[in-house]
Amino acid sequence: MTSEEFRHLLQQQTDVQLLDPCLHDDGTPFVFEPQPTGWDKFRDELVVRLGVSRSAIRVVGSARFGFSMKPGYSLKGFVDTSDIDVVVVNPSLFDQLWEALLEAAYPRPPITQQFGGWLEKRRRELYTGWLTPLEIRLDSKIFGVKARPVLDFNTRWFNALKEASRYPSRRHEDITGRLYRTWRHAELYHLDSLAVLRKTLSE
């Protein structure tokens, strides 16, 4: 799909209908088109390292279509410095990280006083049903041994994405991964993004 075809699709379909091509479509993403077998290898790497199913993994945004879906970017094309955005949906994995985070940094003094802004950001993410593991950084010198499960989770997540990054055949800058608790949480996030994108493209 080209960016112009997507603009036309925006005029023809509702945001709910657009969830199919933007989120649910399991076809080969743009970044794997030169070598489609890389898409299976990419997912299989994450399946093995994260313990999720293939059906729980999607590539979204510019790496999916070849143009950016971020509001304000005017459907800018994918380039060598673009990131690959990965969605992983798994309630067990999500709860594992959430509980480890609570064990290490439950929101009470002095944590709330020292890390108020950081905690507020995590709360906003949790409220909408997603976490970005590599943005959850805990200093073991501050949080002690309680930080270990979170740090171990993030190491596992980082290594999974790093190994999977070998398979996209198009050059890219980095791979970012977002963990959603359920597909409905992922849908609601993307519906919000589509609404904002639709508004910015019409201005």
Coordinates of C-alpha atoms in Angstrom, one line a residue:
M1 CA 0.0 0.0 0.0
T2 CA 1.3 3.5 -0.9
S3 CA 0.8 6.6 1.2
E4 CA -1.7 7.9 -1.4
E5 CA -3.6 4.7 -1.3
F6 CA -3.7 5.0 2.5
R7 CA -5.0 8.6 2.2
H8 CA -7.8 7.2 0.0
L9 CA -8.5 4.5 2.5
L10 CA -8.8 7.1 5.3
Q11 CA -11.7 8.6 3.3
Q12 CA -13.4 5.3 2.7
Q13 CA -13.1 3.6 6.1
T14 CA -13.7 4.3 9.7
D15 CA -10.9 4.1 12.3
V16 CA -12.3 0.7 13.5
Q17 CA -12.1 -0.7 10.0
L18 CA -8.5 0.6 9.6
L19 CA -7.5 -1.5 12.6
D20 CA -7.3 -4.5 10.2
P21 CA -4.6 -3.2 7.9
C22 CA -2.8 -1.1 10.6
L23 CA -2.8 -3.7 13.5
H24 CA -4.4 -7.0 12.8
D25 CA -3.0 -7.8 9.4
D26 CA -0.5 -10.7 9.7
G27 CA 1.0 -10.3 6.3
T28 CA 4.6 -9.6 5.4
P29 CA 5.5 -6.1 6.6
F30 CA 7.3 -3.6 4.3
V31 CA 10.7 -4.1 6.0
F32 CA 10.7 -7.8 5.1
E33 CA 9.4 -7.6 1.6
P34 CA 12.8 -8.1 -0.1
Q35 CA 13.1 -11.4 1.8
P36 CA 9.7 -12.5 3.1
T37 CA 11.1 -15.5 4.9
G38 CA 12.8 -13.1 7.3
W39 CA 9.3 -12.3 8.7
D40 CA 8.9 -15.8 10.0
K41 CA 12.4 -16.0 11.3
F42 CA 11.9 -12.6 13.1
R43 CA 8.8 -13.8 14.8
D44 CA 10.2 -17.2 15.6
E45 CA 13.2 -15.5 17.4
L46 CA 10.7 -13.6 19.6
V47 CA 8.6 -16.7 20.2
V48 CA 11.6 -18.7 21.5
R49 CA 13.1 -15.9 23.6
L50 CA 9.9 -14.3 25.0
G51 CA 7.6 -17.4 25.2
V52 CA 4.8 -15.9 23.1
S53 CA 3.0 -17.1 20.1
R54 CA 3.5 -15.9 16.5
S55 CA 0.0 -14.6 16.5
A56 CA 0.9 -12.2 19.4
I57 CA 3.5 -10.4 17.3
R58 CA 3.0 -7.5 14.9
V59 CA 5.1 -4.9 13.2
V60 CA 3.3 -1.5 12.9
G61 CA 3.8 2.0 11.6
S62 CA 6.3 2.8 8.9
A63 CA 8.0 -0.6 9.0
R64 CA 4.6 -2.1 8.3
F65 CA 3.6 0.1 5.4
G66 CA 6.7 1.9 4.2
F67 CA 5.5 5.3 5.5
S68 CA 5.1 6.8 9.0
M69 CA 1.8 6.7 10.8
K70 CA 2.9 9.2 13.4
P71 CA 0.7 12.3 13.5
G72 CA 2.6 15.3 12.2
Y73 CA 4.9 13.3 9.9
S74 CA 2.7 13.5 6.9
L75 CA 3.1 9.8 6.0
K76 CA 6.8 10.2 5.6
G77 CA 8.5 7.3 3.9
F78 CA 10.6 4.6 5.7
V79 CA 14.3 5.4 5.5
D80 CA 17.6 3.8 6.8
T81 CA 17.3 5.8 10.0
S82 CA 13.7 4.7 10.7
D83 CA 12.9 2.4 13.6
I84 CA 10.9 -0.8 13.5
D85 CA 8.0 -0.7 15.9
V86 CA 7.0 -4.1 17.3
V87 CA 3.8 -4.9 19.2
V88 CA 3.7 -7.9 21.5
V89 CA 0.4 -8.9 23.1
N90 CA 0.6 -11.3 26.1
P91 CA -1.3 -10.9 29.4
S92 CA 1.0 -13.3 31.3
L93 CA 4.2 -11.4 30.2
F94 CA 2.6 -8.1 30.9
D95 CA 1.5 -9.1 34.4
Q96 CA 4.9 -10.5 35.1
L97 CA 6.6 -7.2 34.4
W98 CA 3.8 -5.2 36.2
E99 CA 4.1 -7.3 39.4
A100 CA 7.9 -7.2 39.3
L101 CA 7.7 -3.4 39.0
L102 CA 5.3 -3.1 42.0
E103 CA 7.6 -5.3 44.1
A104 CA 10.6 -3.2 43.3
A105 CA 9.0 0.3 43.3
Y106 CA 5.6 0.4 45.0
P107 CA 4.3 4.0 44.7
R108 CA 4.7 5.1 48.3
P109 CA 7.2 7.5 50.0
P110 CA 10.1 7.9 49.6
I111 CA 9.7 6.5 46.0
T112 CA 6.9 8.9 45.2
Q113 CA 9.0 11.8 46.3
Q114 CA 12.2 10.8 44.5
F115 CA 10.6 9.4 41.3
G116 CA 7.3 11.2 41.0
G117 CA 7.6 12.0 37.3
W118 CA 8.9 8.5 36.4
L119 CA 6.1 6.9 38.3
E120 CA 3.4 9.1 36.7
K121 CA 4.6 8.1 33.2
R122 CA 4.4 4.4 34.2
R123 CA 0.9 4.9 35.6
R124 CA -0.3 6.5 32.4
E125 CA 1.1 3.5 30.4
L126 CA -0.5 1.0 32.8
Y127 CA -3.8 2.9 32.7
T128 CA -4.0 2.3 28.9
G129 CA -2.8 -1.3 29.1
W130 CA 0.8 -1.2 27.8
L131 CA 4.4 -0.9 28.8
T132 CA 7.6 -0.2 27.0
P133 CA 10.0 -2.5 28.9
L134 CA 13.3 -0.8 27.9
E135 CA 12.0 2.5 29.2
I136 CA 11.6 1.0 32.7
R137 CA 15.1 1.5 34.1
L138 CA 15.7 0.7 37.8
D139 CA 19.0 1.4 39.5
S140 CA 20.0 -1.7 41.7
K141 CA 22.0 0.7 43.9
I142 CA 18.8 2.4 44.8
F143 CA 16.2 -0.4 44.7
G144 CA 18.5 -3.3 45.8
V145 CA 17.7 -6.9 45.1
K146 CA 14.1 -6.1 44.4
A147 CA 15.1 -4.6 41.1
R148 CA 16.5 -7.8 39.9
P149 CA 13.3 -9.3 38.4
V150 CA 12.7 -6.1 36.4
L151 CA 16.3 -5.9 35.2
D152 CA 16.2 -9.6 34.2
F153 CA 13.0 -9.1 32.3
N154 CA 14.4 -6.1 30.5
T155 CA 17.6 -8.0 29.6
R156 CA 15.6 -10.8 28.2
W157 CA 13.4 -8.3 26.2
F158 CA 16.5 -6.4 24.9
N159 CA 18.2 -9.6 23.8
A160 CA 15.1 -10.9 22.0
L161 CA 14.8 -7.7 20.0
K162 CA 18.5 -7.5 19.3
E163 CA 18.6 -11.1 17.9
A164 CA 15.4 -10.5 15.9
S165 CA 16.9 -7.3 14.4
R166 CA 19.1 -9.5 12.2
Y167 CA 16.2 -10.6 10.0
P168 CA 14.6 -7.5 8.5
S169 CA 16.2 -7.1 5.0
R170 CA 15.8 -3.4 4.8
R171 CA 18.2 -1.2 6.7
H172 CA 16.9 0.4 9.8
E173 CA 18.0 2.4 12.9
D174 CA 16.6 0.4 15.8
I175 CA 13.8 -1.9 17.0
T176 CA 11.4 -0.7 19.6
G177 CA 9.0 -3.0 21.4
R178 CA 5.8 -2.3 23.2
L179 CA 4.0 -4.9 25.4
Y180 CA 0.2 -4.8 25.6
R181 CA -1.8 -6.7 28.0
T182 CA -4.6 -7.6 25.6
W183 CA -5.5 -7.0 21.9
R184 CA -8.2 -4.7 23.1
H185 CA -5.7 -2.5 24.8
A186 CA -3.6 -2.4 21.5
E187 CA -6.8 -1.6 19.5
L188 CA -7.7 1.3 21.8
Y189 CA -4.2 2.8 21.5
H190 CA -4.2 2.5 17.8
L191 CA -7.7 3.9 17.5
D192 CA -6.5 7.0 19.4
S193 CA -3.5 7.3 17.1
L194 CA -5.6 7.0 14.0
A195 CA -8.0 9.7 15.2
V196 CA -5.2 12.1 15.8
L197 CA -3.5 11.1 12.4
R198 CA -6.8 11.7 10.6
K199 CA -7.2 15.1 12.1
T200 CA -3.6 16.2 11.3
L201 CA -3.8 15.1 7.7
S202 CA -7.0 17.0 7.2
E203 CA -5.5 20.3 8.5

